[in-house]
């Protein structure tokens, strides 16, 4: 196709069919006919592409030893983060585990801040003190390293929302490995008992580090594990399915019906972390198959193109812009200075005046400001 | 009573003469590696020390070159072979473990003896206590010592108190919990912690930290044989870095004893785990590095004797200084040896902060900080 099209030639919105969600203890299910506008589609595409390129850049920087420590990449799961954010607003709260770069972006972090945090520089979103697993921003509570520990926290945030009588809810994410932790079940009980406005989301990417779900769980129906909490099983590779299901869940919570549990069936292309090649517990063919048949960005792109909602050139333009943004961010992350040594002891406590921190020997003391 | 004194010969990278410290004889034995300032400026890529293996010994039979994780595998192999009730379980142990400590054991002994658990530390330890009480030799693995806290209640409230509360009718002495421990260079907040102080505070469990492959295998076998629940912390930075000749057969090293690495007359140094390297590596005076093999039921008698002779004591650990185990040793020593002390007891430990991400090189009590403390104590 050679002819140049003006933007007024594009379809402004279209209806799409999405997979029906399995339900548990629910009379209704999320809609299967969903509407997406052109603007929404382009925005989702841009965000998902930014996320994908950011993670791949992080992979590159890690291999160059510019990022060190632990790095858990999110590529493959972009539809989850972007789809969830599409149905909530920035006043709602979200908490997740350590695979958090994607959520930091959707919750308001910039790529520059995220990359600088990965490299541990002072321009990082947590001042360079947290690293990959500990990124935070307004109404986004991280970024948590200990598996499962963020779930009771999420319920607590939801309690605060209910107590303060705002219309906010809390989205509380965890993985298929964490679903077997005891504190998750304690949280289900509290949330259901007190009807807290919390959406529990289990991002099931089929592998808890290197253990497949069949080898870890007596029941792999993670959306039913809430027992007395209604559940949905959602196709996590289709952004519209995720968006619709989250909308359904958010309505459920905001109407005062209490918690709801969503299982997003998704997939990660990289291994568990950068130290994991990701092929010792699954085959390359499997990864390839998911990449070719269910890649979230490709699915969205096909939908936009085949419904005349965008042109190939337009999407390419977005790709170029995204690439530039990532390059600039990587440049910043590599050249920004590291936090000053005084930062080592700051913010341990909240204190005024500064306290002294005892150190490696009796004569070395540092000041802790807060 | 007299522990074997082993001469600690330090391989030198280059000699750095420090004026005014030590006699000629001493400085030929203990050489400091150069490049301090360049190390601080350059990005850290390697460990902050070099492991010095002990000289080979035939005390326990034929030996083989092994690193720390291989010596652990060897100990577990010996146990599974000799004890039919022994089982090993934890996260990812079946394929060999994230640090390769259990490689080959499942194939050799079967999947009902070496098996994976789901991701549930509290469940793992609780389950281990039950298995041990029922008579199995239960060897549980917690993937990183930082993750042991969900199991803290089970360890402290159940395992430690079982024998006491049942009047010796029941016990879980067959339980051993292993966990990788300590800083590793890039671990940051949740892969570098040293939680020994929390557990040493609890009567009823034993806490053991080896310093080398030879010690690790013997101490682990002792823990497994011991009739009390034991926590065995393995310094993860040494898993590959520490290589020694380790006996192939089973042998035990007694718990509850301090090991004297070197006799000396000016200063007593006490450390455990990785810190033994840092502490013993920077001796420009005649020092007496002692190594604690096990923390509770330890025999401080050696330390008292040593301090009575030298008059100065330095204790070093990676964990934060406040409430660390050095505080306990320090307090006990000043009770016994108050009049012998020539200088205040120095504790060279981590800062009172969470284990930092990018600031790790500044946080850890390395040999330069130990050296600084020694200098001040000598000149007190």
XYZ file of C-alpha atoms in Angstrom:
750
model
C 0.000 0.000 0.000
C 1.639 3.180 -1.159
C -0.972 5.868 -0.867
C -0.642 8.149 2.086
C -3.653 8.238 4.290
C -4.822 11.128 6.329
C -5.804 10.401 9.857
C -9.417 11.057 9.112
C -9.438 7.892 7.005
C -8.998 5.724 10.071
C -11.792 4.055 11.954
C -12.269 5.816 15.249
C -13.479 2.804 17.130
C -14.307 -0.838 16.648
C -15.806 -3.732 18.535
C -13.717 -6.770 19.274
C -14.497 -10.219 20.496
C -12.485 -11.432 23.465
C -12.283 -14.814 25.100
C -14.904 -15.557 27.718
C -13.540 -15.627 31.246
C -14.110 -18.628 33.464
C -15.953 -17.599 36.577
C -16.132 -18.909 40.099
C -18.949 -17.986 42.477
C -20.137 -15.278 40.108
C -23.453 -15.025 38.262
C -22.136 -12.749 35.574
C -18.947 -12.631 33.619
C -17.048 -9.747 32.000
C -18.323 -8.754 28.557
C -16.992 -10.584 25.518
C -17.775 -7.797 23.057
C -15.537 -4.865 23.843
C -15.095 -1.496 22.244
C -11.720 0.082 21.685
C -11.136 3.511 20.222
C -8.240 4.422 17.968
C -6.703 6.680 20.575
C -6.894 4.009 23.223
C -5.349 1.486 20.885
C -2.434 3.730 20.034
C -1.880 4.566 23.676
C -1.861 0.922 24.682
C 0.497 0.134 21.830
C 2.883 2.892 22.829
C 2.921 1.897 26.483
C 3.379 -1.796 25.780
C 6.113 -1.127 23.269
C 7.871 1.192 25.751
C 7.675 -1.512 28.370
C 9.010 -4.161 25.998
C 11.922 -2.056 24.800
C 12.720 -0.939 28.329
C 12.996 -4.505 29.520
C 15.141 -5.512 26.567
C 17.399 -2.548 27.213
C 17.683 -3.591 30.843
C 18.696 -7.048 29.633
C 21.415 -5.474 27.503
C 22.697 -3.254 30.288
C 22.733 -6.162 32.698
C 24.871 -8.211 30.356
C 27.243 -5.258 30.130
C 27.370 -5.268 33.950
C 26.048 -1.732 34.145
C 23.039 -3.052 35.998
C 24.011 -5.440 38.766
C 22.213 -7.339 41.438
C 18.862 -8.833 40.618
C 16.755 -8.003 37.614
C 13.402 -9.657 36.924
C 12.094 -8.805 33.486
C 8.502 -8.389 32.494
C 8.532 -8.845 28.725
C 5.691 -11.018 27.534
C 3.410 -9.867 30.323
C 2.868 -6.291 29.112
C -0.851 -6.792 28.483
C -1.388 -7.393 32.200
C 0.074 -4.130 33.429
C -1.374 -1.968 30.686
C -4.743 -3.697 30.724
C -5.138 -3.304 34.482
C -4.174 0.349 34.436
C -6.671 0.982 31.629
C -9.557 0.136 33.941
C -8.423 1.809 37.125
C -7.229 5.329 37.655
C -4.159 6.815 39.216
C -6.025 7.492 42.449
C -6.439 3.766 43.011
C -3.659 1.829 44.666
C -1.499 -0.996 43.372
C 1.057 -3.296 44.909
C 3.000 -6.099 43.333
C 6.010 -8.375 43.815
C 9.484 -7.978 42.350
C 8.649 -8.160 38.628
C 7.689 -4.548 38.933
C 9.280 -2.467 36.166
C 6.133 -2.573 34.050
C 3.876 -1.437 36.862
C 6.233 1.372 37.824
C 5.807 2.679 34.314
C 2.008 2.436 34.207
C 1.685 3.957 37.640
C 3.467 7.147 36.684
C 7.195 6.454 36.732
C 9.265 7.616 33.759
C 11.592 5.338 31.845
C 14.516 7.565 32.862
C 13.780 7.169 36.554
C 13.280 3.429 36.241
C 16.505 2.825 34.363
C 18.472 5.053 36.709
C 17.123 3.052 39.630
C 18.231 -0.158 37.959
C 21.745 1.191 37.657
C 21.613 2.553 41.189
C 22.072 6.250 40.427
C 20.768 9.288 42.230
C 18.238 10.034 39.492
C 16.507 6.741 40.218
C 12.924 6.587 41.370
C 14.024 5.370 44.806
C 17.149 7.566 44.827
C 19.251 4.599 43.761
C 18.851 2.853 47.099
C 16.320 0.218 46.130
C 17.306 -1.260 42.814
C 15.217 -3.401 40.491
C 12.944 -4.889 43.108
C 12.136 -1.757 45.067
C 10.572 0.923 42.887
C 7.775 3.085 44.206
C 5.675 6.047 43.212
C 2.430 7.682 44.255
C -0.208 5.062 45.040
C 2.197 2.350 43.929
C 3.604 0.450 46.864
C 6.326 -1.424 45.015
C 8.333 -3.543 44.328
C 8.595 -6.237 47.117
C 11.324 -8.826 47.360
C 9.902 -11.360 49.777
C 7.444 -13.614 47.988
C 3.885 -13.181 49.175
C 4.677 -10.479 51.688
C 2.941 -7.798 49.630
C -0.497 -9.414 49.760
C -1.445 -8.642 53.379
C -0.069 -5.161 52.741
C -2.462 -4.759 49.832
C -5.387 -5.708 52.022
C -4.266 -3.120 54.531
C -4.228 -0.432 51.874
C -7.733 -1.484 50.862
C -8.852 -1.188 54.466
C -7.554 2.360 54.551
C -9.522 3.168 51.396
C -12.695 1.758 52.915
C -12.090 3.503 56.223
C -11.507 6.872 54.624
C -14.641 6.327 52.523
C -12.966 7.203 49.258
C -14.051 5.357 46.147
C -10.563 3.928 45.764
C -9.594 0.310 45.606
C -6.362 -1.625 45.844
C -5.044 -3.972 43.181
C -2.881 -6.560 44.868
C -0.735 -8.734 42.598
C 1.230 -11.900 43.199
C 2.489 -14.824 41.139
C 1.714 -18.503 40.798
C 4.622 -19.368 43.106
C 3.416 -16.995 45.791
C -0.093 -18.445 45.596
C 1.110 -21.253 47.862
C 2.256 -18.951 50.659
C 0.320 -19.044 53.927
C -0.059 -15.299 54.259
C -2.106 -15.173 51.055
C -4.811 -17.291 52.632
C -4.762 -15.256 55.808
C -5.344 -12.224 53.628
C -8.223 -13.816 51.714
C -9.949 -14.418 55.007
C -9.502 -10.887 56.307
C -10.500 -9.298 53.010
C -13.668 -11.366 52.703
C -14.601 -10.998 56.353
C -14.358 -7.217 56.283
C -15.452 -6.783 52.626
C -12.338 -4.886 51.662
C -12.176 -3.241 48.223
C -9.240 -5.281 46.992
C -8.721 -7.001 43.652
C -6.364 -9.921 44.138
C -4.607 -10.710 40.904
C -2.570 -13.851 40.390
C -0.233 -13.395 37.406
C 0.112 -17.009 36.401
C 3.064 -17.220 34.026
C 3.174 -21.000 34.466
C 6.512 -21.088 36.266
C 7.434 -20.155 39.804
C 11.093 -19.471 39.081
C 11.919 -22.916 37.678
C 9.008 -24.943 38.979
C 6.025 -25.407 36.720
C 2.590 -24.948 38.247
C 1.727 -28.656 38.097
C 4.723 -29.464 40.274
C 4.028 -26.793 42.846
C 0.305 -26.632 43.392
C -2.273 -29.184 44.356
C -4.823 -27.066 42.505
C -3.736 -24.979 39.529
C -7.098 -23.224 39.345
C -5.664 -20.167 41.021
C -8.866 -18.184 40.532
C -10.709 -20.678 42.711
C -8.194 -20.669 45.541
C -10.005 -17.856 47.272
C -12.689 -20.390 48.138
C -15.201 -17.863 49.478
C -13.980 -15.059 47.225
C -15.442 -14.881 43.694
C -12.913 -15.480 40.937
C -12.211 -14.905 37.242
C -9.760 -16.608 34.928
C -8.588 -14.171 32.268
C -6.482 -14.446 29.120
C -3.537 -12.338 30.202
C -2.015 -12.021 26.747
C -4.999 -10.113 25.363
C -5.010 -6.563 26.616
C -8.693 -6.050 25.918
C -9.634 -9.152 27.870
C -7.568 -7.941 30.818
C -9.058 -4.473 30.582
C -12.608 -5.781 30.506
C -12.064 -8.186 33.374
C -10.444 -5.471 35.490
C -13.354 -3.164 34.755
C -15.729 -5.882 35.909
C -13.674 -6.501 39.034
C -13.360 -2.802 39.838
C -17.132 -2.373 39.581
C -17.551 -5.336 41.896
C -15.267 -3.803 44.509
C -16.548 -0.267 44.245
C -20.128 -1.421 44.719
C -19.180 -2.680 48.145
C -19.383 -6.388 47.422
C -15.939 -7.046 48.833
C -12.827 -8.629 47.360
C -12.521 -10.441 44.051
C -9.786 -12.660 42.667
C -8.491 -12.602 39.079
C -6.090 -15.096 37.547
C -4.263 -13.699 34.523
C -2.877 -16.450 32.334
C 0.255 -14.949 30.929
C 3.838 -15.821 29.993
C 7.290 -14.392 30.450
C 9.877 -14.707 27.699
C 12.918 -14.217 29.870
C 13.878 -16.521 32.693
C 12.892 -15.804 36.271
C 15.725 -13.287 36.590
C 18.824 -12.407 34.627
C 20.718 -15.263 36.257
C 18.218 -17.740 34.853
C 18.586 -18.629 31.159
C 14.967 -19.748 31.238
C 15.403 -22.856 29.121
C 16.308 -25.546 31.615
C 12.713 -26.029 32.749
C 10.907 -25.230 29.508
C 11.677 -25.710 25.845
C 12.716 -23.031 23.404
C 9.896 -24.261 21.181
C 7.384 -23.391 23.854
C 8.744 -19.873 24.188
C 8.777 -19.481 20.404
C 5.224 -20.715 20.130
C 3.927 -18.212 22.638
C 5.904 -15.453 20.971
C 4.467 -16.202 17.558
C 0.884 -17.000 18.511
C 0.096 -14.937 21.595
C 2.476 -12.020 21.840
C 0.409 -9.193 23.367
C 1.918 -6.445 21.258
C 1.477 -8.399 18.029
C -2.125 -9.179 18.883
C -2.886 -5.522 19.435
C -1.025 -4.497 16.303
C -2.955 -6.995 14.171
C -6.234 -5.716 15.566
C -5.343 -2.098 14.851
C -4.166 -2.800 11.329
C -6.880 -5.172 10.254
C -9.604 -2.815 11.461
C -8.052 0.173 9.756
C -7.462 1.908 13.039
C -3.820 2.696 12.364
C -1.283 2.420 9.583
C 1.960 0.510 9.519
C 3.883 3.773 9.138
C 2.177 5.275 12.154
C 3.065 2.320 14.325
C 6.599 2.381 12.997
C 6.811 6.024 13.942
C 5.761 5.140 17.463
C 8.441 2.451 17.530
C 11.091 4.960 16.534
C 10.000 7.429 19.183
C 9.974 4.715 21.815
C 13.429 3.559 20.831
C 14.749 7.075 21.166
C 13.165 7.497 24.575
C 14.759 4.293 25.791
C 18.165 5.241 24.387
C 18.044 8.595 26.129
C 17.007 6.953 29.360
C 19.801 4.400 29.124
C 22.254 7.194 28.452
C 21.039 9.034 31.528
C 21.125 5.882 33.616
C 24.707 5.175 32.646
C 26.049 8.684 33.159
C 24.136 9.901 36.182
C 26.327 9.905 39.307
C 25.775 7.438 42.096
C 24.144 8.624 45.297
C 26.570 10.271 47.728
C 27.947 8.213 50.590
C 25.875 10.197 53.091
C 22.797 8.516 51.644
C 23.935 5.167 53.078
C 22.460 5.974 56.453
C 19.620 8.325 55.562
C 16.007 7.377 56.041
C 16.478 4.442 58.363
C 14.114 6.017 60.851
C 12.040 9.138 60.819
C 13.962 11.387 63.127
C 14.571 14.999 63.889
C 17.344 15.945 64.704
C 19.654 13.610 62.768
C 20.747 10.520 64.664
C 24.118 8.898 64.656
C 24.481 5.488 63.105
C 27.056 3.169 64.564
C 29.327 1.724 62.041
C 31.877 -0.756 61.162
C 34.090 0.200 64.057
C 33.576 2.292 67.172
C 35.193 5.357 65.659
C 33.234 5.464 62.416
C 29.837 7.027 62.826
C 27.602 8.362 60.107
C 24.668 10.731 60.356
C 21.175 9.624 59.477
C 18.911 12.337 58.140
C 15.277 11.855 57.528
C 41.357 -28.523 75.591
C 44.096 -27.052 73.486
C 42.744 -26.632 70.001
C 45.031 -27.294 67.088
C 46.863 -24.141 66.145
C 47.150 -23.854 62.422
C 49.607 -21.495 60.891
C 47.888 -19.126 58.579
C 50.115 -18.487 55.640
C 48.976 -15.666 53.468
C 49.811 -15.703 49.812
C 50.949 -12.258 48.799
C 49.956 -10.413 45.680
C 52.450 -7.724 46.481
C 54.050 -6.476 49.628
C 53.001 -3.209 51.128
C 55.327 -2.080 53.876
C 53.554 -0.310 56.688
C 55.973 1.737 58.697
C 55.958 1.507 62.424
C 53.755 -1.508 62.629
C 55.031 -4.964 63.318
C 58.506 -6.312 63.376
C 60.360 -7.486 60.316
C 59.608 -11.085 61.189
C 55.901 -10.460 61.417
C 55.544 -8.489 58.220
C 57.172 -11.230 56.228
C 54.487 -13.632 57.363
C 51.533 -11.338 56.811
C 51.425 -9.382 53.614
C 48.695 -7.002 52.654
C 47.524 -6.864 49.109
C 48.030 -3.584 47.292
C 45.643 -1.546 45.266
C 43.412 -0.294 48.039
C 42.601 3.059 46.497
C 42.148 1.720 42.996
C 39.800 -0.892 44.374
C 37.582 1.764 45.861
C 37.433 3.775 42.659
C 36.891 0.904 40.274
C 33.623 -0.946 40.033
C 33.480 -3.974 42.233
C 33.569 -7.144 40.244
C 35.249 -9.582 42.574
C 35.047 -10.553 46.196
C 36.703 -8.307 48.697
C 39.207 -10.966 49.690
C 40.957 -14.046 48.378
C 40.230 -17.359 50.002
C 43.241 -19.117 51.470
C 42.760 -22.872 51.702
C 43.976 -24.813 54.678
C 46.905 -27.127 54.016
C 45.717 -30.647 53.112
C 45.257 -33.109 55.933
C 45.059 -36.876 56.003
C 43.451 -36.859 59.416
C 40.115 -38.020 58.009
C 41.214 -40.240 55.133
C 41.557 -39.721 51.390
C 40.721 -36.238 50.127
C 39.486 -34.651 46.922
C 39.492 -31.089 45.673
C 36.095 -29.582 46.402
C 34.596 -26.153 46.704
C 32.062 -25.263 49.362
C 28.930 -26.386 47.555
C 30.591 -29.639 46.553
C 31.609 -30.304 50.128
C 27.998 -29.788 51.179
C 26.854 -32.221 48.485
C 29.432 -34.697 49.727
C 28.180 -34.399 53.298
C 24.585 -34.902 52.196
C 25.631 -37.833 50.024
C 27.349 -39.503 52.989
C 24.252 -38.914 55.113
C 21.767 -40.310 52.631
C 23.990 -43.354 52.135
C 24.416 -44.192 55.792
C 21.067 -43.127 57.229
C 17.993 -44.659 55.560
C 15.673 -42.219 57.322
C 17.398 -39.132 55.935
C 15.363 -36.863 53.645
C 16.284 -33.593 52.002
C 13.631 -31.062 51.013
C 13.282 -27.422 50.173
C 12.657 -25.130 47.225
C 14.303 -26.387 44.025
C 16.509 -28.996 45.705
C 15.469 -31.716 43.289
C 17.362 -30.447 40.262
C 20.354 -29.653 42.411
C 19.447 -26.431 44.168
C 20.060 -22.822 43.182
C 23.594 -23.103 44.516
C 24.104 -26.679 43.334
C 24.388 -28.104 46.819
C 22.147 -31.080 46.081
C 23.261 -31.966 42.546
C 22.893 -35.652 41.711
C 21.306 -36.685 44.987
C 17.797 -37.205 43.643
C 19.032 -39.448 40.858
C 21.131 -41.434 43.280
C 18.712 -41.831 46.179
C 15.257 -41.457 44.696
C 12.550 -38.849 44.526
C 10.982 -39.846 47.804
C 14.166 -38.868 49.638
C 15.126 -35.681 47.816
C 12.070 -33.623 46.898
C 10.875 -30.125 46.239
C 8.484 -28.219 48.395
C 6.264 -25.387 47.191
C 7.164 -21.825 48.055
C 6.330 -21.803 51.756
C 9.099 -21.377 54.315
C 6.831 -21.581 57.310
C 5.438 -24.789 55.880
C 8.877 -26.187 55.123
C 10.170 -25.764 58.647
C 6.942 -26.838 60.297
C 6.886 -29.906 58.108
C 10.546 -30.553 58.950
C 9.854 -30.363 62.667
C 7.087 -32.904 62.302
C 9.192 -35.255 60.228
C 12.059 -34.997 62.702
C 9.814 -35.633 65.676
C 8.468 -38.742 64.010
C 11.981 -40.111 63.581
C 13.222 -39.056 60.152
C 16.524 -37.251 59.787
C 15.062 -34.143 58.219
C 17.357 -31.777 56.334
C 15.417 -28.714 55.239
C 16.785 -26.051 52.939
C 15.700 -22.431 53.051
C 16.739 -20.886 49.763
C 18.318 -17.766 51.267
C 18.739 -16.924 54.938
C 16.819 -13.717 54.181
C 13.710 -15.841 53.600
C 13.894 -17.607 56.922
C 11.648 -15.090 58.663
C 8.287 -16.612 57.758
C 9.659 -19.696 59.506
C 10.926 -17.755 62.506
C 7.935 -18.689 64.609
C 8.291 -22.376 63.817
C 12.007 -22.357 64.631
C 11.849 -20.299 67.791
C 8.501 -21.297 69.220
C 8.281 -24.893 68.112
C 11.635 -26.433 67.249
C 13.620 -24.791 70.018
C 11.135 -25.537 72.757
C 9.919 -28.974 71.872
C 12.153 -30.953 74.179
C 11.827 -28.533 77.035
C 8.062 -28.241 77.006
C 7.435 -31.964 76.738
C 9.792 -32.788 79.575
C 12.084 -34.679 77.191
C 9.239 -36.867 75.973
C 9.443 -35.488 72.439
C 12.128 -33.664 70.528
C 12.980 -32.626 67.017
C 16.703 -33.178 67.322
C 16.804 -34.848 63.926
C 16.120 -31.535 62.233
C 18.813 -29.576 60.433
C 17.984 -26.412 58.509
C 20.494 -25.201 55.920
C 20.494 -21.732 54.400
C 22.904 -19.653 52.292
C 24.085 -16.727 54.381
C 25.957 -13.458 54.172
C 27.000 -10.901 51.615
C 27.770 -11.914 48.063
C 28.720 -8.689 46.307
C 25.431 -8.000 44.557
C 22.819 -9.411 46.867
C 21.434 -6.131 48.203
C 18.667 -6.090 50.806
C 17.197 -9.551 50.527
C 19.968 -11.858 49.407
C 22.756 -10.845 51.794
C 21.510 -10.947 55.355
C 23.229 -12.594 58.305
C 20.441 -13.411 60.760
C 22.451 -15.475 63.248
C 21.910 -13.023 66.100
C 18.145 -13.519 66.100
C 18.528 -17.270 66.513
C 21.445 -17.316 68.915
C 19.184 -15.409 71.266
C 16.872 -18.412 71.424
C 17.791 -21.273 73.746
C 17.144 -24.708 72.307
C 18.659 -24.431 68.833
C 22.232 -24.503 67.669
C 23.570 -22.106 65.060
C 26.614 -23.140 63.052
C 28.545 -21.216 60.416
C 31.547 -22.798 58.655
C 34.439 -20.879 57.178
C 35.695 -23.310 54.540
C 34.785 -26.517 52.678
C 36.674 -28.779 55.058
C 34.982 -27.214 58.064
C 31.616 -27.139 56.318
C 31.419 -30.837 55.610
C 32.531 -31.853 59.085
C 30.292 -29.355 60.816
C 27.262 -30.212 58.690
C 27.706 -33.895 59.463
C 27.978 -33.000 63.132
C 24.787 -30.961 62.938
C 22.940 -33.805 61.308
C 24.214 -36.233 63.935
C 23.527 -33.833 66.786
C 20.436 -34.495 68.868
C 19.303 -30.889 68.755
C 17.702 -28.827 66.021
C 20.502 -27.025 64.174
C 20.652 -24.049 61.841
C 23.516 -24.350 59.390
C 24.326 -21.103 57.604
C 26.566 -21.446 54.545
C 28.486 -18.322 53.445
C 27.232 -18.019 49.875
C 30.167 -15.960 48.660
C 32.385 -18.960 49.390
C 30.336 -21.500 47.454
C 32.625 -21.278 44.462
C 35.412 -19.120 45.807
C 36.570 -21.520 48.516
C 38.373 -24.595 47.204
C 40.178 -27.078 49.420
C 41.131 -30.698 49.764
C 38.177 -32.248 51.560
C 37.926 -35.837 52.817
C 35.633 -38.023 50.785
C 34.350 -40.093 53.670
C 32.258 -39.060 56.600
C 33.898 -37.182 59.446
C 32.730 -34.846 62.129
C 34.146 -31.710 63.636
C 32.950 -31.022 67.167
C 30.475 -28.192 67.551
C 30.769 -25.932 70.575
C 34.466 -25.324 70.205
C 36.372 -22.331 69.040
C 39.087 -23.057 66.527
C 42.358 -21.293 66.984
C 43.832 -20.446 63.634
C 47.019 -18.866 64.821
C 48.670 -18.313 68.145
C 49.839 -14.811 68.926
C 50.556 -12.441 71.731
C 49.332 -8.942 70.893
C 45.705 -9.200 69.908
C 42.830 -11.644 69.773
C 40.615 -11.618 66.700
C 37.311 -13.431 66.692
C 35.131 -13.982 63.643
C 32.989 -16.561 61.862
C 32.036 -17.443 58.313
C 33.397 -15.168 55.605
C 34.791 -12.648 58.073
C 37.482 -15.091 59.158
C 39.215 -14.325 55.885
C 39.037 -10.590 56.280
C 40.077 -10.658 59.867
C 42.908 -13.087 59.595
C 44.141 -11.602 56.357
C 45.174 -8.337 57.816
C 47.414 -9.193 60.638
C 50.477 -7.131 60.906
C 50.907 -7.905 64.533
C 51.059 -11.145 66.313
C 47.436 -11.981 66.449
C 45.366 -14.858 67.528
C 42.512 -15.318 65.110
C 39.892 -17.520 66.594
C 37.044 -18.882 64.657
C 33.735 -19.738 66.175
C 32.394 -22.862 64.657
C 29.137 -22.781 66.470
C 27.566 -19.893 68.183
C 25.482 -21.183 71.004
C 26.924 -23.602 73.527
C 30.166 -22.113 72.407
C 33.090 -22.507 74.598
C 34.395 -19.056 75.283
C 37.116 -20.526 77.398
C 39.590 -20.299 74.548
C 38.709 -16.664 74.062
C 39.122 -15.920 77.757
C 42.506 -17.607 77.776
C 43.558 -15.767 74.675
C 42.405 -12.382 75.936
C 44.091 -12.989 79.256
C 47.308 -13.330 77.307
C 46.906 -10.567 74.742
C 44.702 -8.044 76.528
C 42.984 -6.893 73.349
C 39.968 -8.296 71.550
C 38.461 -7.521 68.178
C 35.259 -9.196 66.998
C 33.983 -8.868 63.468
C 30.768 -9.788 61.679
C 28.785 -8.596 58.662
C 25.495 -8.228 60.506
C 24.632 -4.760 61.876
C 26.589 -3.891 64.980
C 23.693 -3.172 67.346
C 22.495 -6.390 68.922
C 24.829 -8.507 66.819
C 26.507 -11.512 68.302
C 29.693 -9.518 68.876
C 27.845 -7.664 71.602
C 27.235 -10.909 73.478
C 30.845 -12.038 73.225
C 32.073 -8.605 74.208
C 29.881 -8.491 77.266
C 30.847 -11.968 78.435
C 34.533 -11.368 77.905
C 34.539 -8.144 79.879
C 32.849 -9.987 82.729
C 35.597 -12.577 82.859
C 38.659 -10.654 81.731
C 37.983 -7.110 82.880
C 41.334 -6.630 84.540
C 43.234 -8.176 81.633
C 41.914 -5.757 79.023
C 44.375 -3.184 77.725
C 41.915 -1.481 75.368
C 38.158 -1.442 74.873
C 36.882 -4.446 72.973
C 36.455 -3.460 69.328
C 33.527 -4.643 67.248
C 34.067 -4.219 63.521
C 30.667 -4.910 62.076
C 28.150 -3.735 59.514
C 26.416 -0.389 59.843
C 23.026 -0.200 61.498
C 21.250 0.031 58.167
C 19.403 -2.453 55.988
C 21.924 -4.251 53.820
C 22.437 -1.694 51.077
C 22.106 -2.060 47.327
C 24.778 0.124 45.800
C 26.632 0.985 48.989
C 27.711 -2.581 49.751
C 31.479 -1.948 49.438
C 31.189 0.763 52.079
C 28.973 -1.244 54.340
C 30.911 -4.454 54.802
C 33.553 -4.639 57.536
C 36.489 -5.457 55.313
C 40.108 -5.954 56.215
C 40.919 -2.248 56.026
C 38.386 -1.418 58.703
C 39.686 -4.280 60.825
C 43.208 -3.000 60.330
C 42.167 0.478 61.370
C 40.574 -0.893 64.515
C 43.651 -2.964 65.312
C 45.899 0.055 64.947
C 43.785 2.092 67.313
C 43.668 -0.704 69.854
C 47.406 -1.235 69.774
C 47.980 2.472 70.212
C 45.305 2.909 72.861
